[in-house]
Amino acid sequence: MRKRIIILLTGVGIALAGCMEEKVDNNFLPEEISFQVVQAPSARGDMTGKTEYPKSLPFGAYAYFLPAGSTWDADKVSAEVYINDAEISYDNTNANWHAATTYYWPKQGSLTFFAYSPKTIASHAGFSYDKEGITLNGWDINANPNVDFMVADIAKNKRGNEDNYAYNGVPTLFRHKLARVSVKAKLDDAYENKTINLTSVELTNIKTKGNYVNNNWTGQGAPENIQVYNDASGLLLNKDAAIEIGTQKRIVMPQALAQDAYFKIKYNLTTTIAGGGTDTQLIEKDILIKNVTPAWYTNNDITYTLIISLGTNYIEFDTSVTDWVGYGNMDLTIE
C-alpha cells in the first residue's frame, strides 16, 4: 500500500509540473531594447515631412539608468551608464533596430537615450559623449565630404519600447546638424543665334571647419573656396529645365555668410554671326551670397538656381531654402 501511495504522489507531481509549464507568464520575461528611427524636419515638434532613416546606415547610441522615483532633468547627476556607445543596426530578419549585444529594459527605474549618426563619426579624434550630449571638435567637411552628421532628440525617462513612428522601440528622432547646398542653372528665355555654356561656379570665403558642442557650431576657422563646377567645355543651358551643376548636393558648415563670400560664375556667350561664323565672349560675374541667403542654418537644404538673362545681361536666382525634406522658396536677382 505504501508503494502504491508513492506512485500516486509521483504521478501527481508530474501532473503539477506539466500545469506549471503551461502557465508561464510572459510578463515576467525581459523585454529587449529596440529602436524606432526616423529623420525629422527642422522645426522641433513639427513631424510633418519626417522620413525613414536609411536601413543601411548604422548609428551610435548610449543610455543612462535612474532608479524609480528619479527623473532625468532633476537627477541626471546620479545617473549610471546602462548602454555604452553601442552600434545600432537594422535587423532585416526581425524588422527592427537593435545592438549586436542584447540589452533588456530594467524591471524598475527608467532609461534616457542619446543617439548620433553615422556610427563612423565615433572614430573622429574630436568625438566624445556624456550626459550633456554629443561633442564633435575639429570637424572638417572637406576632409569628410558629404558625411551627413545627425544627432537624435534625447529620449528621456523611458521604461519600455514605444510605438510612435514606423517601428516598436526607443523613439529616435534624428536631425541634421549640417546644411546642404546645391546649384542649378537655366536661361530666362530662348535667344536666337545665341548659346550659353556655363564653365565655372565657385563659392568663395566659406567656412569649412567647426566644433559641435551642445547643439551649436563654434570655432569655424579660416574661410576657404569651394569649387562647385569647373569644366572648359561647359554645360549648355536652356530655358525649359534647370540643369544640376556638379555631381551631387554638397554638405556645408552652418554659418552666417561673410561680407566677402561670393558666387563666382563664368560662362561662354557664343553668337552666330552673318556668314556662319561665331563670336564667343567669356562672361564673369561675382554675386554676394548673403544678398541671397544671409546664412546657412543647421538642417537646411538650400538650392540656388541661376537664371541667366541676355536682355540686360544679369543673373537671376530662383532660390529655395528648405529643411532636409521640404520647406519654402525665395527668388533673387543678381545684376
Short mmCIF file of C-alpha atoms in Angstrom, two decimals:
data_model
loop_
_atom_site.label_atom_id
_atom_site.label_comp_id
_atom_site.label_asym_id
_atom_site.label_seq_id
_atom_site.Cartn_x
_atom_site.Cartn_y
_atom_site.Cartn_z
CA MET A 1 0.00 0.00 0.00
CA ARG A 2 2.84 2.36 0.80
CA LYS A 3 4.42 1.69 -2.55
CA ARG A 4 1.17 2.47 -4.28
CA ILE A 5 0.90 5.76 -2.45
CA ILE A 6 4.38 6.74 -3.57
CA ILE A 7 3.49 6.02 -7.16
CA LEU A 8 0.34 8.08 -6.93
CA LEU A 9 2.18 11.02 -5.40
CA THR A 10 4.82 10.87 -8.11
CA GLY A 11 2.13 10.97 -10.73
CA VAL A 12 0.57 13.98 -9.08
CA GLY A 13 3.96 15.69 -9.08
CA ILE A 14 4.34 15.13 -12.80
CA ALA A 15 0.87 16.47 -13.46
CA LEU A 16 1.57 19.60 -11.44
CA ALA A 17 4.83 20.18 -13.27
CA GLY A 18 3.00 19.97 -16.57
CA CYS A 19 0.44 22.51 -15.41
CA MET A 20 3.15 24.91 -14.29
CA GLU A 21 4.84 24.78 -17.72
CA GLU A 22 1.58 25.67 -19.44
CA LYS A 23 1.00 28.70 -17.21
CA VAL A 24 4.31 30.58 -17.69
CA ASP A 25 3.52 34.32 -17.58
CA ASN A 26 5.30 36.13 -20.44
CA ASN A 27 5.03 39.38 -18.49
CA PHE A 28 7.95 38.15 -16.38
CA LEU A 29 10.23 37.69 -19.40
CA PRO A 30 12.71 40.54 -20.02
CA GLU A 31 11.92 42.93 -22.88
CA GLU A 32 14.72 43.55 -25.36
CA ILE A 33 15.54 47.19 -26.10
CA SER A 34 14.97 48.10 -29.75
CA PHE A 35 14.86 51.44 -31.59
CA GLN A 36 12.33 53.14 -33.85
CA VAL A 37 14.22 55.54 -36.09
CA VAL A 38 13.16 58.44 -38.35
CA GLN A 39 14.55 61.72 -39.67
CA ALA A 40 12.63 64.89 -38.88
CA PRO A 41 12.12 68.35 -40.40
CA SER A 42 13.98 71.29 -38.90
CA ALA A 43 11.11 72.65 -36.79
CA ARG A 44 11.05 70.97 -33.40
CA GLY A 45 7.70 69.41 -32.62
CA ASP A 46 6.64 69.54 -36.28
CA MET A 47 6.56 65.97 -37.53
CA THR A 48 5.11 66.66 -40.98
CA GLY A 49 7.51 65.52 -43.65
CA LYS A 50 9.53 63.13 -41.47
CA THR A 51 11.35 60.48 -43.47
CA GLU A 52 12.51 56.95 -42.77
CA TYR A 53 16.09 56.63 -41.60
CA PRO A 54 18.30 54.64 -44.05
CA LYS A 55 18.27 50.98 -43.07
CA SER A 56 21.80 50.51 -44.41
CA LEU A 57 23.33 53.12 -42.07
CA PRO A 58 24.25 52.01 -38.50
CA PHE A 59 24.16 54.66 -35.79
CA GLY A 60 25.56 55.01 -32.28
CA ALA A 61 23.53 55.09 -29.07
CA TYR A 62 24.16 55.24 -25.34
CA ALA A 63 21.85 55.28 -22.34
CA TYR A 64 21.79 56.07 -18.61
CA PHE A 65 19.81 54.40 -15.82
CA LEU A 66 17.92 56.10 -12.99
CA PRO A 67 16.05 54.26 -10.21
CA ALA A 68 12.29 54.51 -9.76
CA GLY A 69 11.18 57.90 -8.49
CA SER A 70 14.02 59.77 -10.24
CA THR A 71 13.79 61.83 -13.44
CA TRP A 72 16.47 62.87 -15.90
CA ASP A 73 16.09 66.63 -15.55
CA ALA A 74 16.16 66.53 -11.76
CA ASP A 75 18.54 63.64 -11.09
CA LYS A 76 20.84 63.09 -14.10
CA VAL A 77 23.93 63.81 -11.98
CA SER A 78 23.40 60.42 -10.30
CA ALA A 79 22.52 58.50 -13.48
CA GLU A 80 24.63 55.44 -14.29
CA VAL A 81 25.74 54.21 -17.71
CA TYR A 82 23.48 51.40 -18.95
CA ILE A 83 24.44 51.21 -22.65
CA ASN A 84 27.93 52.41 -23.52
CA ASP A 85 28.09 53.66 -27.13
CA ALA A 86 26.58 50.64 -28.88
CA GLU A 87 26.33 50.29 -32.64
CA ILE A 88 22.68 50.01 -33.65
CA SER A 89 21.91 48.27 -36.95
CA TYR A 90 18.78 47.23 -38.79
CA ASP A 91 17.86 43.56 -38.49
CA ASN A 92 16.15 42.52 -41.74
CA THR A 93 15.05 39.19 -40.30
CA ASN A 94 13.18 40.68 -37.34
CA ALA A 95 12.46 44.06 -39.00
CA ASN A 96 13.79 46.15 -36.12
CA TRP A 97 16.78 48.18 -34.94
CA HIS A 98 18.96 46.83 -32.12
CA ALA A 99 22.53 46.34 -30.95
CA ALA A 100 24.57 43.19 -31.58
CA THR A 101 24.63 42.73 -27.79
CA THR A 102 21.13 42.20 -26.42
CA TYR A 103 20.09 44.85 -23.89
CA TYR A 104 16.95 44.49 -21.77
CA TRP A 105 14.73 47.04 -20.11
CA PRO A 106 15.22 47.21 -16.32
CA LYS A 107 12.30 45.91 -14.24
CA GLN A 108 12.24 49.17 -12.29
CA GLY A 109 13.52 52.65 -12.97
CA SER A 110 13.99 54.37 -16.33
CA LEU A 111 16.49 54.86 -19.14
CA THR A 112 17.45 58.03 -21.00
CA PHE A 113 18.86 57.63 -24.52
CA PHE A 114 21.21 59.61 -26.77
CA ALA A 115 22.00 58.75 -30.41
CA TYR A 116 24.11 60.06 -33.28
CA SER A 117 24.68 59.14 -36.93
CA PRO A 118 26.57 57.73 -38.67
CA LYS A 119 28.34 55.41 -36.22
CA THR A 120 31.65 56.02 -38.02
CA ILE A 121 31.66 59.56 -36.55
CA ALA A 122 32.89 57.95 -33.30
CA SER A 123 36.29 57.26 -34.88
CA HIS A 124 36.94 61.01 -35.32
CA ALA A 125 39.55 62.32 -32.87
CA GLY A 126 37.29 65.16 -31.72
CA PHE A 127 34.28 62.96 -30.93
CA SER A 128 33.07 62.49 -27.35
CA TYR A 129 29.79 61.99 -25.49
CA ASP A 130 28.41 62.42 -21.99
CA LYS A 131 25.23 63.36 -20.14
CA GLU A 132 25.15 66.71 -21.93
CA GLY A 133 25.13 65.13 -25.38
CA ILE A 134 27.45 64.77 -28.36
CA THR A 135 30.63 66.80 -28.93
CA LEU A 136 32.44 66.86 -32.28
CA ASN A 137 35.52 69.09 -32.25
CA GLY A 138 37.57 69.91 -35.33
CA TRP A 139 35.10 68.63 -37.89
CA ASP A 140 36.24 69.39 -41.45
CA ILE A 141 33.69 69.00 -44.24
CA ASN A 142 36.44 68.92 -46.88
CA ALA A 143 38.20 66.04 -45.13
CA ASN A 144 34.82 64.31 -44.64
CA PRO A 145 32.93 65.14 -47.85
CA ASN A 146 29.16 64.75 -47.71
CA VAL A 147 29.09 62.96 -44.35
CA ASP A 148 25.59 63.66 -43.03
CA PHE A 149 26.20 64.21 -39.31
CA MET A 150 22.96 63.82 -37.33
CA VAL A 151 22.02 63.83 -33.66
CA ALA A 152 18.75 62.46 -32.27
CA ASP A 153 16.50 64.24 -29.80
CA ILE A 154 17.19 62.99 -26.29
CA ALA A 155 14.66 60.31 -25.25
CA LYS A 156 14.16 60.88 -21.52
CA ASN A 157 12.75 58.68 -18.76
CA LYS A 158 11.78 55.68 -20.92
CA ARG A 159 10.53 52.48 -19.30
CA GLY A 160 9.87 50.30 -22.34
CA ASN A 161 9.61 50.14 -26.11
CA GLU A 162 7.06 52.53 -27.63
CA ASP A 163 5.05 52.78 -30.86
CA ASN A 164 5.49 56.36 -32.07
CA TYR A 165 6.89 56.01 -35.58
CA ALA A 166 7.33 53.12 -38.01
CA TYR A 167 8.72 50.60 -35.52
CA ASN A 168 8.41 49.48 -31.91
CA GLY A 169 11.27 50.70 -29.74
CA VAL A 170 13.01 53.73 -28.29
CA PRO A 171 11.79 56.84 -30.19
CA THR A 172 14.90 58.01 -32.08
CA LEU A 173 14.27 61.23 -33.99
CA PHE A 174 17.37 62.33 -35.92
CA ARG A 175 18.06 65.91 -37.01
CA HIS A 176 20.74 67.01 -39.49
CA LYS A 177 23.45 69.13 -37.83
CA LEU A 178 24.98 70.46 -41.03
CA ALA A 179 23.49 72.25 -44.03
CA ARG A 180 23.31 71.22 -47.68
CA VAL A 181 23.75 73.32 -50.84
CA SER A 182 23.07 72.59 -54.50
CA VAL A 183 23.25 74.79 -57.61
CA LYS A 184 21.19 74.65 -60.80
CA ALA A 185 21.24 76.88 -63.89
CA LYS A 186 18.96 77.84 -66.79
CA LEU A 187 18.13 80.72 -69.16
CA ASP A 188 15.25 83.12 -68.64
CA ASP A 189 14.32 82.86 -72.35
CA ALA A 190 15.31 81.32 -75.68
CA TYR A 191 17.67 83.52 -77.69
CA GLU A 192 18.03 83.35 -81.45
CA ASN A 193 21.59 82.83 -82.69
CA LYS A 194 23.00 82.73 -79.14
CA THR A 195 24.11 79.93 -76.82
CA ILE A 196 25.38 79.99 -73.24
CA ASN A 197 27.76 77.41 -71.80
CA LEU A 198 28.34 77.58 -68.06
CA THR A 199 32.01 76.76 -67.36
CA SER A 200 32.62 77.52 -63.68
CA VAL A 201 30.77 78.02 -60.39
CA GLU A 202 32.79 78.68 -57.24
CA LEU A 203 31.84 79.66 -53.70
CA THR A 204 34.50 81.87 -52.12
CA ASN A 205 35.36 82.57 -48.47
CA ILE A 206 33.26 79.78 -46.99
CA LYS A 207 33.97 78.32 -43.54
CA THR A 208 34.55 74.59 -43.76
CA LYS A 209 35.58 73.59 -40.20
CA GLY A 210 33.88 73.80 -36.82
CA ASN A 211 33.28 72.44 -33.32
CA TYR A 212 29.87 71.00 -32.46
CA VAL A 213 29.04 71.36 -28.76
CA ASN A 214 25.60 71.49 -27.09
CA ASN A 215 23.75 71.75 -30.40
CA ASN A 216 25.84 74.70 -31.65
CA TRP A 217 28.74 75.18 -34.05
CA THR A 218 31.66 77.37 -32.96
CA GLY A 219 35.33 77.90 -33.87
CA GLN A 220 34.73 77.71 -37.58
CA GLY A 221 38.22 78.88 -38.53
CA ALA A 222 39.58 80.48 -41.69
CA PRO A 223 37.38 80.50 -44.80
CA GLU A 224 38.17 78.55 -47.96
CA ASN A 225 36.88 78.39 -51.53
CA ILE A 226 34.59 75.60 -52.72
CA GLN A 227 34.68 74.67 -56.41
CA VAL A 228 31.19 73.52 -57.33
CA TYR A 229 31.85 73.10 -61.05
CA ASN A 230 34.78 73.71 -63.41
CA ASP A 231 34.82 72.41 -66.99
CA ALA A 232 36.11 74.30 -70.02
CA SER A 233 33.65 72.53 -72.32
CA GLY A 234 30.81 73.82 -70.15
CA LEU A 235 27.15 72.98 -69.70
CA LEU A 236 24.78 74.16 -72.44
CA LEU A 237 21.90 75.98 -70.76
CA ASN A 238 18.28 76.27 -71.91
CA LYS A 239 15.13 77.99 -70.68
CA ASP A 240 12.98 74.91 -70.16
CA ALA A 241 14.78 72.95 -67.45
CA ALA A 242 17.30 73.94 -64.82
CA ILE A 243 20.44 71.80 -65.04
CA GLU A 244 22.05 70.43 -61.88
CA ILE A 245 25.56 71.88 -61.51
CA GLY A 246 28.06 69.41 -60.10
CA THR A 247 27.58 65.73 -59.41
CA GLN A 248 25.65 65.94 -56.13
CA LYS A 249 24.34 68.16 -53.38
CA ARG A 250 27.13 69.40 -51.15
CA ILE A 251 27.03 69.28 -47.35
CA VAL A 252 28.37 72.53 -45.86
CA MET A 253 29.10 74.04 -42.46
CA PRO A 254 26.23 76.10 -40.96
CA GLN A 255 27.34 79.74 -40.83
CA ALA A 256 26.45 83.39 -41.19
CA LEU A 257 27.72 84.22 -44.67
CA ALA A 258 30.52 86.77 -44.69
CA GLN A 259 30.66 90.08 -46.50
CA ASP A 260 33.29 88.63 -48.83
CA ALA A 261 31.54 85.30 -49.54
CA TYR A 262 30.68 85.25 -53.24
CA PHE A 263 29.38 83.15 -56.06
CA LYS A 264 31.99 83.41 -58.82
CA ILE A 265 30.29 82.44 -62.07
CA LYS A 266 31.79 82.09 -65.54
CA TYR A 267 30.03 81.30 -68.80
CA ASN A 268 30.73 81.50 -72.53
CA LEU A 269 28.27 83.52 -74.61
CA THR A 270 28.51 82.42 -78.25
CA THR A 271 26.78 84.43 -81.01
CA THR A 272 26.32 83.14 -84.55
CA ILE A 273 27.08 86.00 -86.95
CA ALA A 274 26.34 86.61 -90.62
CA GLY A 275 28.14 84.21 -92.91
CA GLY A 276 28.07 81.38 -90.39
CA GLY A 277 30.90 82.49 -88.15
CA THR A 278 30.70 82.72 -84.38
CA ASP A 279 31.86 85.12 -81.72
CA THR A 280 32.44 83.88 -78.16
CA GLN A 281 32.76 86.05 -75.08
CA LEU A 282 33.75 84.91 -71.60
CA ILE A 283 31.39 86.49 -69.07
CA GLU A 284 32.36 86.58 -65.38
CA LYS A 285 30.05 87.53 -62.51
CA ASP A 286 30.62 87.85 -58.76
CA ILE A 287 27.49 87.71 -56.63
CA LEU A 288 27.42 88.37 -52.89
CA ILE A 289 25.85 85.27 -51.36
CA LYS A 290 24.44 86.99 -48.27
CA ASN A 291 22.24 89.08 -50.56
CA VAL A 292 20.56 85.82 -51.49
CA THR A 293 20.64 83.93 -48.19
CA PRO A 294 22.23 85.68 -45.19
CA ALA A 295 23.09 82.37 -43.51
CA TRP A 296 23.17 78.61 -43.91
CA TYR A 297 21.31 77.18 -40.96
CA THR A 298 21.54 73.74 -39.40
CA ASN A 299 19.23 71.22 -41.09
CA ASN A 300 18.58 73.49 -44.12
CA ASP A 301 18.78 72.35 -47.73
CA ILE A 302 19.49 75.36 -49.99
CA THR A 303 19.06 75.22 -53.76
CA TYR A 304 20.34 78.14 -55.83
CA THR A 305 19.01 78.26 -59.40
CA LEU A 306 20.96 80.64 -61.63
CA ILE A 307 18.67 82.19 -64.25
CA ILE A 308 20.77 84.00 -66.85
CA SER A 309 19.18 86.78 -68.89
CA LEU A 310 20.81 88.20 -72.02
CA GLY A 311 18.35 91.06 -72.34
CA THR A 312 20.01 93.00 -69.55
CA ASN A 313 23.00 90.68 -69.00
CA TYR A 314 22.03 89.88 -65.43
CA ILE A 315 21.79 86.64 -63.50
CA GLU A 316 18.65 85.96 -61.51
CA PHE A 317 18.47 83.47 -58.67
CA ASP A 318 15.38 81.38 -58.04
CA THR A 319 16.39 80.20 -54.58
CA SER A 320 14.76 77.66 -52.30
CA VAL A 321 15.75 77.37 -48.66
CA THR A 322 14.35 74.22 -47.15
CA ASP A 323 14.77 71.83 -44.31
CA TRP A 324 16.21 68.48 -45.39
CA VAL A 325 12.81 67.32 -46.67
CA GLY A 326 10.92 70.40 -47.92
CA TYR A 327 10.09 73.83 -46.56
CA GLY A 328 9.76 77.01 -48.75
CA ASN A 329 11.01 79.14 -51.66
CA MET A 330 12.60 82.53 -52.38
CA ASP A 331 13.56 84.44 -55.55
CA LEU A 332 16.68 86.55 -56.06
CA THR A 333 18.02 88.70 -58.91
CA ILE A 334 21.77 89.32 -59.24
CA GLU A 335 22.90 92.05 -61.62
#
